[in-house]
Amino acid sequence: MKIIHKIVLIGLILIVTGGIIVSCSSAKDKYTDVADVDKEFKIEKSGAQMWGEACNRCHLAPSPADYNDTDWETISLHMRVRANLTEKEITKIEEFLKSAN
């Protein structure tokens, strides 16, 4: 009787182990690659956010109403070099400043 219990127990362990291996190996194609998710959910900062971060890094940021559109264009050119901003970043900041004054 003890031999039958041992055979049944070993058989059950083999079946459970086999089921776990099969279920884990067949699910690997169901997951999305992390690189794909990063591209899909990339969040870009607004001009207002970039303005606050870039300008307040070195000095108090002036109010957008302090200058007119022409002044902001000139200031943007100067501060792009000083703050090491990309063309895309300075364009967003400039658009925000012009829309807010």
mmCIF file of N, CA and C in Angstrom:
data_model
loop_
_atom_site.group_PDB
_atom_site.id
_atom_site.type_symbol
_atom_site.label_atom_id
_atom_site.label_comp_id
_atom_site.label_asym_id
_atom_site.label_seq_id
_atom_site.Cartn_x
_atom_site.Cartn_y
_atom_site.Cartn_z
ATOM 1 N N MET A 1 0.819 -1.192 0.000
ATOM 2 C CA MET A 1 0.000 0.000 0.000
ATOM 3 C C MET A 1 0.864 1.259 0.000
ATOM 4 N N LYS A 2 1.971 1.242 0.712
ATOM 5 C CA LYS A 2 2.850 2.388 0.758
ATOM 6 C C LYS A 2 3.470 2.651 -0.604
ATOM 7 N N ILE A 3 3.739 1.616 -1.368
ATOM 8 C CA ILE A 3 4.338 1.770 -2.699
ATOM 9 C C ILE A 3 3.341 2.459 -3.638
ATOM 10 N N ILE A 4 2.080 2.116 -3.555
ATOM 11 C CA ILE A 4 1.044 2.736 -4.395
ATOM 12 C C ILE A 4 0.930 4.230 -4.078
ATOM 13 N N HIS A 5 0.971 4.597 -2.806
ATOM 14 C CA HIS A 5 0.896 5.996 -2.413
ATOM 15 C C HIS A 5 2.095 6.787 -2.950
ATOM 16 N N LYS A 6 3.279 6.160 -2.889
ATOM 17 C CA LYS A 6 4.478 6.819 -3.396
ATOM 18 C C LYS A 6 4.397 7.025 -4.908
ATOM 19 N N ILE A 7 3.907 6.032 -5.631
ATOM 20 C CA ILE A 7 3.775 6.130 -7.094
ATOM 21 C C ILE A 7 2.756 7.205 -7.453
ATOM 22 N N VAL A 8 1.640 7.246 -6.755
ATOM 23 C CA VAL A 8 0.605 8.252 -7.010
ATOM 24 C C VAL A 8 1.137 9.649 -6.687
ATOM 25 N N LEU A 9 1.855 9.785 -5.584
ATOM 26 C CA LEU A 9 2.411 11.074 -5.191
ATOM 27 C C LEU A 9 3.442 11.563 -6.204
ATOM 28 N N ILE A 10 4.327 10.684 -6.651
ATOM 29 C CA ILE A 10 5.335 11.054 -7.662
ATOM 30 C C ILE A 10 4.645 11.429 -8.969
ATOM 31 N N GLY A 11 3.638 10.685 -9.362
ATOM 32 C CA GLY A 11 2.886 11.000 -10.577
ATOM 33 C C GLY A 11 2.215 12.360 -10.491
ATOM 34 N N LEU A 12 1.624 12.671 -9.352
ATOM 35 C CA LEU A 12 0.982 13.964 -9.146
ATOM 36 C C LEU A 12 2.000 15.100 -9.205
ATOM 37 N N ILE A 13 3.150 14.902 -8.587
ATOM 38 C CA ILE A 13 4.209 15.925 -8.612
ATOM 39 C C ILE A 13 4.677 16.163 -10.043
ATOM 40 N N LEU A 14 4.849 15.116 -10.807
ATOM 41 C CA LEU A 14 5.270 15.258 -12.208
ATOM 42 C C LEU A 14 4.220 15.990 -13.037
ATOM 43 N N ILE A 15 2.970 15.685 -12.816
ATOM 44 C CA ILE A 15 1.891 16.347 -13.563
ATOM 45 C C ILE A 15 1.833 17.834 -13.219
ATOM 46 N N VAL A 16 1.910 18.176 -11.932
ATOM 47 C CA VAL A 16 1.854 19.573 -11.508
ATOM 48 C C VAL A 16 3.064 20.331 -12.035
ATOM 49 N N THR A 17 4.260 19.727 -11.919
ATOM 50 C CA THR A 17 5.475 20.375 -12.421
ATOM 51 C C THR A 17 5.395 20.583 -13.931
ATOM 52 N N GLY A 18 4.930 19.586 -14.651
ATOM 53 C CA GLY A 18 4.776 19.710 -16.102
ATOM 54 C C GLY A 18 3.789 20.802 -16.476
ATOM 55 N N GLY A 19 2.685 20.874 -15.732
ATOM 56 C CA GLY A 19 1.688 21.928 -15.993
ATOM 57 C C GLY A 19 2.244 23.316 -15.768
ATOM 58 N N ILE A 20 3.037 23.487 -14.722
ATOM 59 C CA ILE A 20 3.655 24.791 -14.442
ATOM 60 C C ILE A 20 4.635 25.167 -15.549
ATOM 61 N N ILE A 21 5.450 24.222 -15.965
ATOM 62 C CA ILE A 21 6.433 24.504 -17.024
ATOM 63 C C ILE A 21 5.736 24.884 -18.324
ATOM 64 N N VAL A 22 4.715 24.165 -18.693
ATOM 65 C CA VAL A 22 3.988 24.459 -19.934
ATOM 66 C C VAL A 22 3.287 25.814 -19.857
ATOM 67 N N SER A 23 2.666 26.113 -18.734
ATOM 68 C CA SER A 23 1.932 27.384 -18.637
ATOM 69 C C SER A 23 2.886 28.576 -18.638
ATOM 70 N N CYS A 24 4.043 28.440 -18.037
ATOM 71 C CA CYS A 24 5.014 29.550 -18.023
ATOM 72 C C CYS A 24 5.666 29.745 -19.378
ATOM 73 N N SER A 25 5.961 28.681 -20.070
ATOM 74 C CA SER A 25 6.658 28.808 -21.347
ATOM 75 C C SER A 25 5.749 29.304 -22.461
ATOM 76 N N SER A 26 4.466 29.041 -22.399
ATOM 77 C CA SER A 26 3.569 29.452 -23.476
ATOM 78 C C SER A 26 3.117 30.904 -23.346
ATOM 79 N N ALA A 27 3.372 31.558 -22.219
ATOM 80 C CA ALA A 27 2.899 32.920 -21.995
ATOM 81 C C ALA A 27 3.926 33.980 -22.380
ATOM 82 N N LYS A 28 5.103 33.608 -22.831
ATOM 83 C CA LYS A 28 6.136 34.619 -23.057
ATOM 84 C C LYS A 28 5.844 35.537 -24.244
ATOM 85 N N ASP A 29 5.036 35.133 -25.210
ATOM 86 C CA ASP A 29 4.714 35.983 -26.351
ATOM 87 C C ASP A 29 3.560 36.938 -26.061
ATOM 88 N N LYS A 30 2.932 36.849 -24.911
ATOM 89 C CA LYS A 30 1.777 37.673 -24.588
ATOM 90 C C LYS A 30 2.146 39.033 -24.008
ATOM 91 N N TYR A 31 3.404 39.246 -23.671
ATOM 92 C CA TYR A 31 3.814 40.484 -23.025
ATOM 93 C C TYR A 31 4.395 41.465 -24.031
ATOM 94 N N THR A 32 4.184 42.760 -23.766
ATOM 95 C CA THR A 32 4.703 43.825 -24.622
ATOM 96 C C THR A 32 6.129 44.158 -24.212
ATOM 97 N N ASP A 33 6.962 44.405 -25.186
ATOM 98 C CA ASP A 33 8.341 44.781 -24.909
ATOM 99 C C ASP A 33 8.364 46.158 -24.241
ATOM 100 N N VAL A 34 9.236 46.352 -23.278
ATOM 101 C CA VAL A 34 9.310 47.601 -22.526
ATOM 102 C C VAL A 34 9.648 48.774 -23.448
ATOM 103 N N ALA A 35 10.482 48.564 -24.452
ATOM 104 C CA ALA A 35 10.853 49.641 -25.368
ATOM 105 C C ALA A 35 9.627 50.170 -26.113
ATOM 106 N N ASP A 36 8.695 49.294 -26.479
ATOM 107 C CA ASP A 36 7.488 49.716 -27.173
ATOM 108 C C ASP A 36 6.614 50.595 -26.276
ATOM 109 N N VAL A 37 6.526 50.267 -25.009
ATOM 110 C CA VAL A 37 5.709 51.032 -24.069
ATOM 111 C C VAL A 37 6.302 52.418 -23.874
ATOM 112 N N ASP A 38 7.627 52.527 -23.784
ATOM 113 C CA ASP A 38 8.267 53.829 -23.610
ATOM 114 C C ASP A 38 7.954 54.758 -24.778
ATOM 115 N N LYS A 39 7.966 54.243 -25.989
ATOM 116 C CA LYS A 39 7.670 55.072 -27.167
ATOM 117 C C LYS A 39 6.205 55.494 -27.176
ATOM 118 N N GLU A 40 5.332 54.588 -26.779
ATOM 119 C CA GLU A 40 3.900 54.846 -26.837
ATOM 120 C C GLU A 40 3.452 55.875 -25.808
ATOM 121 N N PHE A 41 4.031 55.869 -24.624
ATOM 122 C CA PHE A 41 3.579 56.725 -23.540
ATOM 123 C C PHE A 41 4.556 57.845 -23.209
ATOM 124 N N LYS A 42 5.319 58.288 -24.170
ATOM 125 C CA LYS A 42 6.270 59.357 -23.914
ATOM 126 C C LYS A 42 5.502 60.657 -23.690
ATOM 127 N N ILE A 43 5.739 61.273 -22.550
ATOM 128 C CA ILE A 43 5.037 62.496 -22.190
ATOM 129 C C ILE A 43 5.979 63.672 -22.383
ATOM 130 N N GLU A 44 5.538 64.650 -23.150
ATOM 131 C CA GLU A 44 6.359 65.831 -23.386
ATOM 132 C C GLU A 44 5.900 66.962 -22.481
ATOM 133 N N LYS A 45 6.845 67.765 -22.069
ATOM 134 C CA LYS A 45 6.539 68.903 -21.206
ATOM 135 C C LYS A 45 5.979 70.041 -22.037
ATOM 136 N N SER A 46 5.131 70.831 -21.403
ATOM 137 C CA SER A 46 4.564 71.995 -22.081
ATOM 138 C C SER A 46 5.566 73.143 -22.042
ATOM 139 N N GLY A 47 5.309 74.164 -22.825
ATOM 140 C CA GLY A 47 6.162 75.343 -22.827
ATOM 141 C C GLY A 47 6.199 76.013 -21.465
ATOM 142 N N ALA A 48 5.076 76.021 -20.778
ATOM 143 C CA ALA A 48 5.010 76.639 -19.446
ATOM 144 C C ALA A 48 5.883 75.877 -18.450
ATOM 145 N N GLN A 49 5.845 74.539 -18.509
ATOM 146 C CA GLN A 49 6.683 73.739 -17.610
ATOM 147 C C GLN A 49 8.164 73.974 -17.891
ATOM 148 N N MET A 50 8.526 73.954 -19.175
ATOM 149 C CA MET A 50 9.931 74.174 -19.537
ATOM 150 C C MET A 50 10.390 75.573 -19.147
ATOM 151 N N TRP A 51 9.519 76.560 -19.325
ATOM 152 C CA TRP A 51 9.853 77.943 -18.963
ATOM 153 C C TRP A 51 10.143 78.034 -17.472
ATOM 154 N N GLY A 52 9.282 77.437 -16.667
ATOM 155 C CA GLY A 52 9.479 77.467 -15.227
ATOM 156 C C GLY A 52 10.764 76.769 -14.800
ATOM 157 N N GLU A 53 11.042 75.620 -15.389
ATOM 158 C CA GLU A 53 12.244 74.866 -15.023
ATOM 159 C C GLU A 53 13.522 75.537 -15.522
ATOM 160 N N ALA A 54 13.532 75.936 -16.791
ATOM 161 C CA ALA A 54 14.757 76.480 -17.384
ATOM 162 C C ALA A 54 15.098 77.861 -16.829
ATOM 163 N N CYS A 55 14.128 78.739 -16.737
ATOM 164 C CA CYS A 55 14.404 80.119 -16.319
ATOM 165 C C CYS A 55 14.702 80.218 -14.823
ATOM 166 N N ASN A 56 13.985 79.449 -14.021
ATOM 167 C CA ASN A 56 14.174 79.517 -12.572
ATOM 168 C C ASN A 56 15.426 78.779 -12.100
ATOM 169 N N ARG A 57 16.085 78.088 -13.017
ATOM 170 C CA ARG A 57 17.333 77.426 -12.656
ATOM 171 C C ARG A 57 18.407 78.442 -12.254
ATOM 172 N N CYS A 58 18.428 79.591 -12.947
ATOM 173 C CA CYS A 58 19.495 80.587 -12.718
ATOM 174 C C CYS A 58 19.002 81.913 -12.138
ATOM 175 N N HIS A 59 17.754 82.257 -12.393
ATOM 176 C CA HIS A 59 17.229 83.545 -11.935
ATOM 177 C C HIS A 59 15.719 83.462 -11.787
ATOM 178 N N LEU A 60 15.141 84.479 -11.210
ATOM 179 C CA LEU A 60 13.679 84.533 -11.127
ATOM 180 C C LEU A 60 13.122 84.782 -12.522
ATOM 181 N N ALA A 61 12.205 83.952 -12.918
ATOM 182 C CA ALA A 61 11.625 84.093 -14.256
ATOM 183 C C ALA A 61 10.703 85.302 -14.288
ATOM 184 N N PRO A 62 10.862 86.142 -15.298
ATOM 185 C CA PRO A 62 9.970 87.301 -15.391
ATOM 186 C C PRO A 62 8.562 86.865 -15.803
ATOM 187 N N SER A 63 7.616 87.703 -15.526
ATOM 188 C CA SER A 63 6.242 87.425 -15.929
ATOM 189 C C SER A 63 6.154 87.498 -17.455
ATOM 190 N N PRO A 64 5.367 86.642 -18.088
ATOM 191 C CA PRO A 64 5.204 86.723 -19.538
ATOM 192 C C PRO A 64 4.682 88.085 -19.997
ATOM 193 N N ALA A 65 3.977 88.788 -19.128
ATOM 194 C CA ALA A 65 3.419 90.100 -19.492
ATOM 195 C C ALA A 65 4.458 91.224 -19.427
ATOM 196 N N ASP A 66 5.648 90.936 -18.908
ATOM 197 C CA ASP A 66 6.680 91.974 -18.776
ATOM 198 C C ASP A 66 7.232 92.450 -20.125
ATOM 199 N N TYR A 67 7.158 91.600 -21.149
ATOM 200 C CA TYR A 67 7.745 91.933 -22.450
ATOM 201 C C TYR A 67 6.748 91.650 -23.563
ATOM 202 N N ASN A 68 6.945 92.307 -24.710
ATOM 203 C CA ASN A 68 6.088 92.054 -25.868
ATOM 204 C C ASN A 68 6.687 90.911 -26.702
ATOM 205 N N ASP A 69 6.005 90.537 -27.796
ATOM 206 C CA ASP A 69 6.433 89.399 -28.614
ATOM 207 C C ASP A 69 7.836 89.581 -29.185
ATOM 208 N N THR A 70 8.142 90.771 -29.666
ATOM 209 C CA THR A 70 9.465 91.044 -30.245
ATOM 210 C C THR A 70 10.562 90.899 -29.191
ATOM 211 N N ASP A 71 10.300 91.426 -27.996
ATOM 212 C CA ASP A 71 11.274 91.294 -26.909
ATOM 213 C C ASP A 71 11.498 89.823 -26.548
ATOM 214 N N TRP A 72 10.423 89.045 -26.509
ATOM 215 C CA TRP A 72 10.566 87.636 -26.158
ATOM 216 C C TRP A 72 11.379 86.890 -27.216
ATOM 217 N N GLU A 73 11.246 87.274 -28.485
ATOM 218 C CA GLU A 73 12.053 86.637 -29.537
ATOM 219 C C GLU A 73 13.537 86.891 -29.298
ATOM 220 N N THR A 74 13.874 88.130 -28.972
ATOM 221 C CA THR A 74 15.265 88.490 -28.712
ATOM 222 C C THR A 74 15.789 87.789 -27.458
ATOM 223 N N ILE A 75 14.993 87.811 -26.420
ATOM 224 C CA ILE A 75 15.386 87.161 -25.163
ATOM 225 C C ILE A 75 15.546 85.654 -25.375
ATOM 226 N N SER A 76 14.664 85.061 -26.173
ATOM 227 C CA SER A 76 14.730 83.622 -26.441
ATOM 228 C C SER A 76 16.026 83.237 -27.133
ATOM 229 N N LEU A 77 16.440 84.030 -28.100
ATOM 230 C CA LEU A 77 17.703 83.746 -28.790
ATOM 231 C C LEU A 77 18.877 83.766 -27.810
ATOM 232 N N HIS A 78 18.907 84.781 -26.971
ATOM 233 C CA HIS A 78 19.986 84.914 -25.997
ATOM 234 C C HIS A 78 19.956 83.778 -24.966
ATOM 235 N N MET A 79 18.791 83.503 -24.429
ATOM 236 C CA MET A 79 18.688 82.525 -23.360
ATOM 237 C C MET A 79 18.812 81.080 -23.872
ATOM 238 N N ARG A 80 18.547 80.866 -25.151
ATOM 239 C CA ARG A 80 18.747 79.525 -25.716
ATOM 240 C C ARG A 80 20.207 79.132 -25.582
ATOM 241 N N VAL A 81 21.102 80.060 -25.879
ATOM 242 C CA VAL A 81 22.534 79.792 -25.782
ATOM 243 C C VAL A 81 22.952 79.678 -24.317
ATOM 244 N N ARG A 82 22.497 80.623 -23.505
ATOM 245 C CA ARG A 82 22.909 80.646 -22.094
ATOM 246 C C ARG A 82 22.402 79.425 -21.316
ATOM 247 N N ALA A 83 21.188 78.985 -21.600
ATOM 248 C CA ALA A 83 20.577 77.880 -20.858
ATOM 249 C C ALA A 83 20.773 76.529 -21.546
ATOM 250 N N ASN A 84 21.452 76.541 -22.703
ATOM 251 C CA ASN A 84 21.720 75.306 -23.450
ATOM 252 C C ASN A 84 20.427 74.552 -23.777
ATOM 253 N N LEU A 85 19.485 75.257 -24.401
ATOM 254 C CA LEU A 85 18.190 74.687 -24.763
ATOM 255 C C LEU A 85 18.189 74.273 -26.227
ATOM 256 N N THR A 86 17.393 73.273 -26.547
ATOM 257 C CA THR A 86 17.257 72.847 -27.937
ATOM 258 C C THR A 86 16.291 73.784 -28.670
ATOM 259 N N GLU A 87 16.269 73.681 -29.978
ATOM 260 C CA GLU A 87 15.358 74.495 -30.786
ATOM 261 C C GLU A 87 13.901 74.197 -30.430
ATOM 262 N N LYS A 88 13.593 72.920 -30.238
ATOM 263 C CA LYS A 88 12.229 72.516 -29.895
ATOM 264 C C LYS A 88 11.818 73.100 -28.542
ATOM 265 N N GLU A 89 12.721 73.044 -27.561
ATOM 266 C CA GLU A 89 12.411 73.567 -26.227
ATOM 267 C C GLU A 89 12.181 75.075 -26.258
ATOM 268 N N ILE A 90 13.072 75.808 -26.906
ATOM 269 C CA ILE A 90 12.942 77.269 -26.920
ATOM 270 C C ILE A 90 11.712 77.693 -27.721
ATOM 271 N N THR A 91 11.366 76.936 -28.740
ATOM 272 C CA THR A 91 10.159 77.250 -29.521
ATOM 273 C C THR A 91 8.915 77.094 -28.653
ATOM 274 N N LYS A 92 8.840 76.022 -27.875
ATOM 275 C CA LYS A 92 7.686 75.822 -26.989
ATOM 276 C C LYS A 92 7.617 76.916 -25.926
ATOM 277 N N ILE A 93 8.765 77.265 -25.356
ATOM 278 C CA ILE A 93 8.796 78.314 -24.333
ATOM 279 C C ILE A 93 8.368 79.643 -24.935
ATOM 280 N N GLU A 94 8.898 79.957 -26.101
ATOM 281 C CA GLU A 94 8.566 81.226 -26.760
ATOM 282 C C GLU A 94 7.074 81.296 -27.101
ATOM 283 N N GLU A 95 6.517 80.196 -27.587
ATOM 284 C CA GLU A 95 5.073 80.166 -27.895
ATOM 285 C C GLU A 95 4.245 80.413 -26.631
ATOM 286 N N PHE A 96 4.666 79.800 -25.537
ATOM 287 C CA PHE A 96 3.953 80.030 -24.269
ATOM 288 C C PHE A 96 4.037 81.495 -23.857
ATOM 289 N N LEU A 97 5.225 82.052 -23.902
ATOM 290 C CA LEU A 97 5.411 83.444 -23.463
ATOM 291 C C LEU A 97 4.609 84.426 -24.328
ATOM 292 N N LYS A 98 4.589 84.191 -25.622
ATOM 293 C CA LYS A 98 3.829 85.068 -26.535
ATOM 294 C C LYS A 98 2.331 84.928 -26.314
ATOM 295 N N SER A 99 1.884 83.705 -25.993
ATOM 296 C CA SER A 99 0.436 83.515 -25.795
ATOM 297 C C SER A 99 -0.027 84.067 -24.448
ATOM 298 N N ALA A 100 0.890 84.208 -23.510
ATOM 299 C CA ALA A 100 0.529 84.638 -22.163
ATOM 300 C C ALA A 100 0.686 86.132 -21.935
ATOM 301 N N ASN A 101 1.272 86.847 -22.892
ATOM 302 C CA ASN A 101 1.455 88.290 -22.642
ATOM 303 C C ASN A 101 0.349 89.130 -23.239
#
